[in-house]
Amino acid sequence: MSELQERSEPGTLRREVYLLLMIIAAGLIFGRIMSVDNVSDRAVQDLRLARIPHELAIKQQKLVKQGCQEEAIRQELRKTAKALLTDAKKERPTLSANDRSRWLTIRALVEPESRTYRYVPVKAAGPVTTEQLRRNCGCSCPQQAVKGNLPEGRYVRQWVPYAIDKAMESSGWDTIDMVKHGLPDEEYSPADPFSGYLYSSKPPLLPTLMAGPYWLLNRVCGLSLREQPYLTARILLVVYNLIPLVLAWYLLSIMIERLGRTNWGRIFAVAFLCFGTFLSTFSVTLNNHVPGVVSVVLAMYGAYVLLVCGDLRRRWFALTGFFGALAVACELPALAIAGVLCLTLLWKYPVRTLGTAIPCGLLVVAAFLGTNYLAHQTIVPAYAMKRDRVERVGETAEQPTKTASLVSGPSYDANDWYIYRFFPGGRVRAAENARLSYWSNRVGIDRGEPSRWTYCLHATVGHHGVFSLTPVWLLSMLGLLLWLVRGSRGQRGYAAIVLGLTLLFFVFYVSRGQDDRNYGGMTCGLRWFFPLVPLWIPALLPVLDHMSRFRWERALALLLLFLSVMSVAYPVWNPWTHPWLYNGLISLGWIQHF
């Protein structure tokens, strides 16, 4: 067979089309990563930088009127210019408090200058009090007190793993997604801003894994998120998001090629996969959703090779077990998906599942619990340490008072890590600069939707709806129903499982309390349902194969694809923004701002 004939084979031609689609989509994402910037902050910065010459001119006029000497004026202007420049700089490659929370943990693990240290008295008896402890004081000797840094006496310097207090002192690295607690040998009061340590509220396993590539980049290439934030963050986003996402596309395209029946249906499914889901939108920011979905794809692919292709080598059991558990570590509701995969393999191949898949999964479980214990001295995740109650104590998160009590009272609970007082980064550690945590007085969408039924409406077909923003998923639901009614035995089983998981996800999130009914916060789509994306993709194929025979049905499918891609492209620079449908309904006056 000649090369021309070989390349004209339908399967070969489709695979080349898949490759072209993936290359184009990856190039678009790469370009966005290389230009990632917090655009709103950049606008503020440009305005402040443009005003510096004018403010310096005013300052100079005042100094001249005061009769200052020329050299004194120059020194004062240099000092003022430095202060104005520091205040003006708001640019940063981090797009929200959500991603900064994870970046801060990564920095605290890798950068020596961003680690939080405490200095504990050697002769301390009983729990160490706040007055006895010293934190981040710059003591050069870990065993001996130094005048000006520590009071007289002997202290031991100890690193506080995962604490982000020191990393937060860098300009532009603030976050609200953090918790606070003390260590077991310390006295801790959440009402006392001098007490305890700040941590990311995110589970520490994923940032720990991500710290590996950053450690290599930092130690080998000398790049630092502190000193070269743009270049460093962009390289890491390619490693963390883009490369794994392209791998997930490739594996799903293999399944699409095997399960599809028509050229049009297969190519449509791959095109939608590359351009029509919010995964590409989230690829420009550090998050748990992209690695979580990639883990689901890898686990799913392992199960596909075992159950569909009949390849029973242990590597596929290991792949399914390891990445099924990692998906849960990234996205807790993925526990349902991992559980179904585990039970299916146990039913079909109990010996190899018990001998390979489950032990590989348990490695991830051990790593998850171990890193959580290293960070918080407990295996309970930080997000479980929430009581969702606080009484006003003379201040709000936006307007703190200088007279707020530092004594723990009924408004605070040491077991509630979300309600506390702290010092923002870059502020002098003085009582008047203390702030209440954001979660003590939530605002906007974070207050949650009061009506459960309204939440159900907008989470499905409303302003943050899974089906209104990505209407192609309607075809997936139809495909699952078709398989359930007239599919093969395997297709009926798959449809029943995926429909059950979909219903379970909806019931779980709709049944949450008001504080958790927040549509995923300030975000372009209902990100809680991303783990289902790999499961919904194959379900498109029976419907697409049917629609490929009729022109008007193909036109309808293309219209749904157009609307889905538009939703993905609308927040092209930052996924942490409201979707186009929400903004449109606001402008029409049909709904009110949160």
mmCIF file of N, CA, C and O in Angstrom, residues 4-23 249-250 252-271 273-274 304 541 544-545 548:
data_model
loop_
_atom_site.group_PDB
_atom_site.id
_atom_site.type_symbol
_atom_site.label_atom_id
_atom_site.label_comp_id
_atom_site.label_asym_id
_atom_site.label_seq_id
_atom_site.Cartn_x
_atom_site.Cartn_y
_atom_site.Cartn_z
ATOM 1 N N LEU A 4 0.365 7.356 0.132
ATOM 2 C CA LEU A 4 -0.824 8.172 -0.116
ATOM 3 C C LEU A 4 -2.093 7.392 0.228
ATOM 4 O O LEU A 4 -3.010 7.905 0.860
ATOM 5 N N GLN A 5 -2.121 6.083 -0.188
ATOM 6 C CA GLN A 5 -3.284 5.270 0.132
ATOM 7 C C GLN A 5 -3.426 5.053 1.637
ATOM 8 O O GLN A 5 -4.516 5.070 2.192
ATOM 9 N N GLU A 6 -2.266 4.809 2.287
ATOM 10 C CA GLU A 6 -2.293 4.579 3.727
ATOM 11 C C GLU A 6 -2.826 5.789 4.474
ATOM 12 O O GLU A 6 -3.624 5.664 5.398
ATOM 13 N N ARG A 7 -2.411 6.988 4.054
ATOM 14 C CA ARG A 7 -2.849 8.196 4.738
ATOM 15 C C ARG A 7 -4.290 8.542 4.419
ATOM 16 O O ARG A 7 -4.889 9.375 5.071
ATOM 17 N N SER A 8 -4.853 7.928 3.369
ATOM 18 C CA SER A 8 -6.246 8.212 3.019
ATOM 19 C C SER A 8 -7.226 7.291 3.737
ATOM 20 O O SER A 8 -8.425 7.434 3.592
ATOM 21 N N GLU A 9 -6.698 6.312 4.495
ATOM 22 C CA GLU A 9 -7.570 5.450 5.277
ATOM 23 C C GLU A 9 -8.377 6.297 6.262
ATOM 24 O O GLU A 9 -7.829 7.199 6.898
ATOM 25 N N PRO A 10 -9.691 6.024 6.417
ATOM 26 C CA PRO A 10 -10.528 6.868 7.295
ATOM 27 C C PRO A 10 -9.985 6.995 8.707
ATOM 28 O O PRO A 10 -9.975 8.085 9.281
ATOM 29 N N GLY A 11 -9.549 5.871 9.294
ATOM 30 C CA GLY A 11 -9.045 5.935 10.660
ATOM 31 C C GLY A 11 -7.820 6.808 10.778
ATOM 32 O O GLY A 11 -7.690 7.611 11.707
ATOM 33 N N THR A 12 -6.892 6.671 9.825
ATOM 34 C CA THR A 12 -5.670 7.487 9.855
ATOM 35 C C THR A 12 -6.003 8.953 9.672
ATOM 36 O O THR A 12 -5.459 9.814 10.369
ATOM 37 N N LEU A 13 -6.919 9.250 8.744
ATOM 38 C CA LEU A 13 -7.293 10.640 8.499
ATOM 39 C C LEU A 13 -7.955 11.255 9.727
ATOM 40 O O LEU A 13 -7.663 12.392 10.099
ATOM 41 N N ARG A 14 -8.826 10.488 10.401
ATOM 42 C CA ARG A 14 -9.469 11.012 11.607
ATOM 43 C C ARG A 14 -8.439 11.326 12.687
ATOM 44 O O ARG A 14 -8.509 12.368 13.347
ATOM 45 N N ARG A 15 -7.496 10.410 12.858
ATOM 46 C CA ARG A 15 -6.478 10.649 13.886
ATOM 47 C C ARG A 15 -5.650 11.884 13.585
ATOM 48 O O ARG A 15 -5.238 12.609 14.494
ATOM 49 N N GLU A 16 -5.406 12.161 12.325
ATOM 50 C CA GLU A 16 -4.673 13.373 11.966
ATOM 51 C C GLU A 16 -5.519 14.619 12.246
ATOM 52 O O GLU A 16 -4.988 15.657 12.664
ATOM 53 N N VAL A 17 -6.820 14.505 12.022
ATOM 54 C CA VAL A 17 -7.714 15.623 12.362
ATOM 55 C C VAL A 17 -7.727 15.842 13.878
ATOM 56 O O VAL A 17 -7.676 16.983 14.354
ATOM 57 N N TYR A 18 -7.784 14.750 14.641
ATOM 58 C CA TYR A 18 -7.726 14.876 16.095
ATOM 59 C C TYR A 18 -6.453 15.613 16.515
ATOM 60 O O TYR A 18 -6.480 16.511 17.376
ATOM 61 N N LEU A 19 -5.328 15.201 15.913
ATOM 62 C CA LEU A 19 -4.047 15.817 16.260
ATOM 63 C C LEU A 19 -4.059 17.303 15.935
ATOM 64 O O LEU A 19 -3.583 18.122 16.743
ATOM 65 N N LEU A 20 -4.602 17.668 14.787
ATOM 66 C CA LEU A 20 -4.673 19.083 14.420
ATOM 67 C C LEU A 20 -5.514 19.866 15.432
ATOM 68 O O LEU A 20 -5.130 20.971 15.858
ATOM 69 N N LEU A 21 -6.662 19.310 15.805
ATOM 70 C CA LEU A 21 -7.528 19.996 16.771
ATOM 71 C C LEU A 21 -6.807 20.176 18.105
ATOM 72 O O LEU A 21 -6.880 21.248 18.725
ATOM 73 N N MET A 22 -6.109 19.136 18.562
ATOM 74 C CA MET A 22 -5.412 19.221 19.844
ATOM 75 C C MET A 22 -4.264 20.225 19.785
ATOM 76 O O MET A 22 -4.033 20.963 20.747
ATOM 77 N N ILE A 23 -3.539 20.254 18.675
ATOM 78 C CA ILE A 23 -2.429 21.196 18.538
ATOM 79 C C ILE A 23 -2.947 22.631 18.548
ATOM 80 O O ILE A 23 -2.385 23.521 19.212
ATOM 81 N N TRP A 249 -6.714 14.701 26.676
ATOM 82 C CA TRP A 249 -7.373 14.768 25.365
ATOM 83 C C TRP A 249 -7.018 13.560 24.510
ATOM 84 O O TRP A 249 -7.870 12.961 23.864
ATOM 85 N N TYR A 250 -5.724 13.250 24.498
ATOM 86 C CA TYR A 250 -5.248 12.147 23.664
ATOM 87 C C TYR A 250 -5.891 10.821 24.081
ATOM 88 O O TYR A 250 -6.366 10.053 23.232
ATOM 89 N N LEU A 252 -8.690 10.329 25.755
ATOM 90 C CA LEU A 252 -10.124 10.344 25.456
ATOM 91 C C LEU A 252 -10.376 10.192 23.966
ATOM 92 O O LEU A 252 -11.370 9.572 23.553
ATOM 93 N N SER A 253 -9.486 10.735 23.128
ATOM 94 C CA SER A 253 -9.658 10.586 21.682
ATOM 95 C C SER A 253 -9.521 9.121 21.265
ATOM 96 O O SER A 253 -10.177 8.686 20.311
ATOM 97 N N ILE A 254 -8.669 8.369 21.962
ATOM 98 C CA ILE A 254 -8.546 6.938 21.679
ATOM 99 C C ILE A 254 -9.870 6.236 21.965
ATOM 100 O O ILE A 254 -10.343 5.393 21.179
ATOM 101 N N MET A 255 -10.499 6.574 23.094
ATOM 102 C CA MET A 255 -11.786 5.964 23.429
ATOM 103 C C MET A 255 -12.876 6.406 22.459
ATOM 104 O O MET A 255 -13.741 5.610 22.071
ATOM 105 N N ILE A 256 -12.839 7.677 22.064
ATOM 106 C CA ILE A 256 -13.823 8.177 21.097
ATOM 107 C C ILE A 256 -13.689 7.444 19.776
ATOM 108 O O ILE A 256 -14.686 7.054 19.149
ATOM 109 N N GLU A 257 -12.457 7.233 19.329
ATOM 110 C CA GLU A 257 -12.219 6.528 18.067
ATOM 111 C C GLU A 257 -12.770 5.110 18.130
ATOM 112 O O GLU A 257 -13.341 4.609 17.150
ATOM 113 N N ARG A 258 -12.617 4.448 19.260
ATOM 114 C CA ARG A 258 -13.068 3.062 19.400
ATOM 115 C C ARG A 258 -14.588 2.967 19.531
ATOM 116 O O ARG A 258 -15.226 2.074 18.962
ATOM 117 N N LEU A 259 -15.197 3.885 20.239
ATOM 118 C CA LEU A 259 -16.619 3.775 20.562
ATOM 119 C C LEU A 259 -17.522 4.431 19.524
ATOM 120 O O LEU A 259 -18.712 4.105 19.445
ATOM 121 N N GLY A 260 -16.993 5.375 18.736
ATOM 122 C CA GLY A 260 -17.801 6.066 17.741
ATOM 123 C C GLY A 260 -18.067 5.212 16.512
ATOM 124 O O GLY A 260 -17.392 4.210 16.262
ATOM 125 N N ARG A 261 -19.047 5.638 15.722
ATOM 126 C CA ARG A 261 -19.413 4.888 14.515
ATOM 127 C C ARG A 261 -19.314 5.722 13.243
ATOM 128 O O ARG A 261 -19.267 5.168 12.147
ATOM 129 N N THR A 262 -19.314 7.036 13.332
ATOM 130 C CA THR A 262 -19.271 7.886 12.135
ATOM 131 C C THR A 262 -18.122 8.878 12.240
ATOM 132 O O THR A 262 -17.693 9.249 13.337
ATOM 133 N N ASN A 263 -17.636 9.296 11.073
ATOM 134 C CA ASN A 263 -16.562 10.291 11.050
ATOM 135 C C ASN A 263 -17.010 11.592 11.700
ATOM 136 O O ASN A 263 -16.293 12.188 12.503
ATOM 137 N N TRP A 264 -18.204 12.034 11.331
ATOM 138 C CA TRP A 264 -18.697 13.333 11.814
ATOM 139 C C TRP A 264 -18.847 13.312 13.330
ATOM 140 O O TRP A 264 -18.445 14.255 14.018
ATOM 141 N N GLY A 265 -19.418 12.234 13.859
ATOM 142 C CA GLY A 265 -19.634 12.154 15.299
ATOM 143 C C GLY A 265 -18.330 12.139 16.070
ATOM 144 O O GLY A 265 -18.185 12.827 17.096
ATOM 145 N N ARG A 266 -17.352 11.373 15.606
ATOM 146 C CA ARG A 266 -16.070 11.312 16.294
ATOM 147 C C ARG A 266 -15.348 12.651 16.267
ATOM 148 O O ARG A 266 -14.830 13.121 17.302
ATOM 149 N N ILE A 267 -15.305 13.276 15.105
ATOM 150 C CA ILE A 267 -14.583 14.555 14.987
ATOM 151 C C ILE A 267 -15.279 15.631 15.812
ATOM 152 O O ILE A 267 -14.626 16.455 16.469
ATOM 153 N N PHE A 268 -16.612 15.646 15.812
ATOM 154 C CA PHE A 268 -17.362 16.601 16.632
ATOM 155 C C PHE A 268 -17.003 16.420 18.102
ATOM 156 O O PHE A 268 -16.755 17.405 18.828
ATOM 157 N N ALA A 269 -16.965 15.163 18.574
ATOM 158 C CA ALA A 269 -16.681 14.896 19.984
ATOM 159 C C ALA A 269 -15.292 15.381 20.378
ATOM 160 O O ALA A 269 -15.100 15.976 21.444
ATOM 161 N N VAL A 270 -14.302 15.148 19.521
ATOM 162 C CA VAL A 270 -12.940 15.603 19.831
ATOM 163 C C VAL A 270 -12.861 17.126 19.780
ATOM 164 O O VAL A 270 -12.193 17.757 20.618
ATOM 165 N N ALA A 271 -13.542 17.743 18.815
ATOM 166 C CA ALA A 271 -13.545 19.209 18.733
ATOM 167 C C ALA A 271 -14.169 19.814 19.986
ATOM 168 O O ALA A 271 -13.647 20.791 20.556
ATOM 169 N N LEU A 273 -14.338 18.373 22.906
ATOM 170 C CA LEU A 273 -13.419 18.082 24.004
ATOM 171 C C LEU A 273 -12.322 19.137 24.093
ATOM 172 O O LEU A 273 -11.959 19.582 25.187
ATOM 173 N N CYS A 274 -11.792 19.560 22.946
ATOM 174 C CA CYS A 274 -10.675 20.511 22.929
ATOM 175 C C CYS A 274 -11.109 21.954 23.142
ATOM 176 O O CYS A 274 -10.355 22.746 23.712
ATOM 177 N N TYR A 304 -10.850 1.203 30.968
ATOM 178 C CA TYR A 304 -11.240 0.955 29.568
ATOM 179 C C TYR A 304 -10.363 -0.134 28.946
ATOM 180 O O TYR A 304 -10.871 -1.057 28.291
ATOM 181 N N LEU A 541 -21.525 10.105 21.767
ATOM 182 C CA LEU A 541 -21.331 9.416 20.493
ATOM 183 C C LEU A 541 -22.603 8.816 19.902
ATOM 184 O O LEU A 541 -22.834 8.962 18.690
ATOM 185 N N LEU A 544 -24.559 11.772 18.432
ATOM 186 C CA LEU A 544 -23.856 12.398 17.303
ATOM 187 C C LEU A 544 -23.868 11.497 16.077
ATOM 188 O O LEU A 544 -24.010 11.997 14.938
ATOM 189 N N ASP A 545 -23.698 10.207 16.290
ATOM 190 C CA ASP A 545 -23.739 9.289 15.147
ATOM 191 C C ASP A 545 -25.100 9.317 14.471
ATOM 192 O O ASP A 545 -25.207 9.240 13.234
ATOM 193 N N SER A 548 -25.577 12.732 12.585
ATOM 194 C CA SER A 548 -24.734 12.915 11.405
ATOM 195 C C SER A 548 -25.469 12.613 10.109
ATOM 196 O O SER A 548 -25.057 13.042 9.031
#
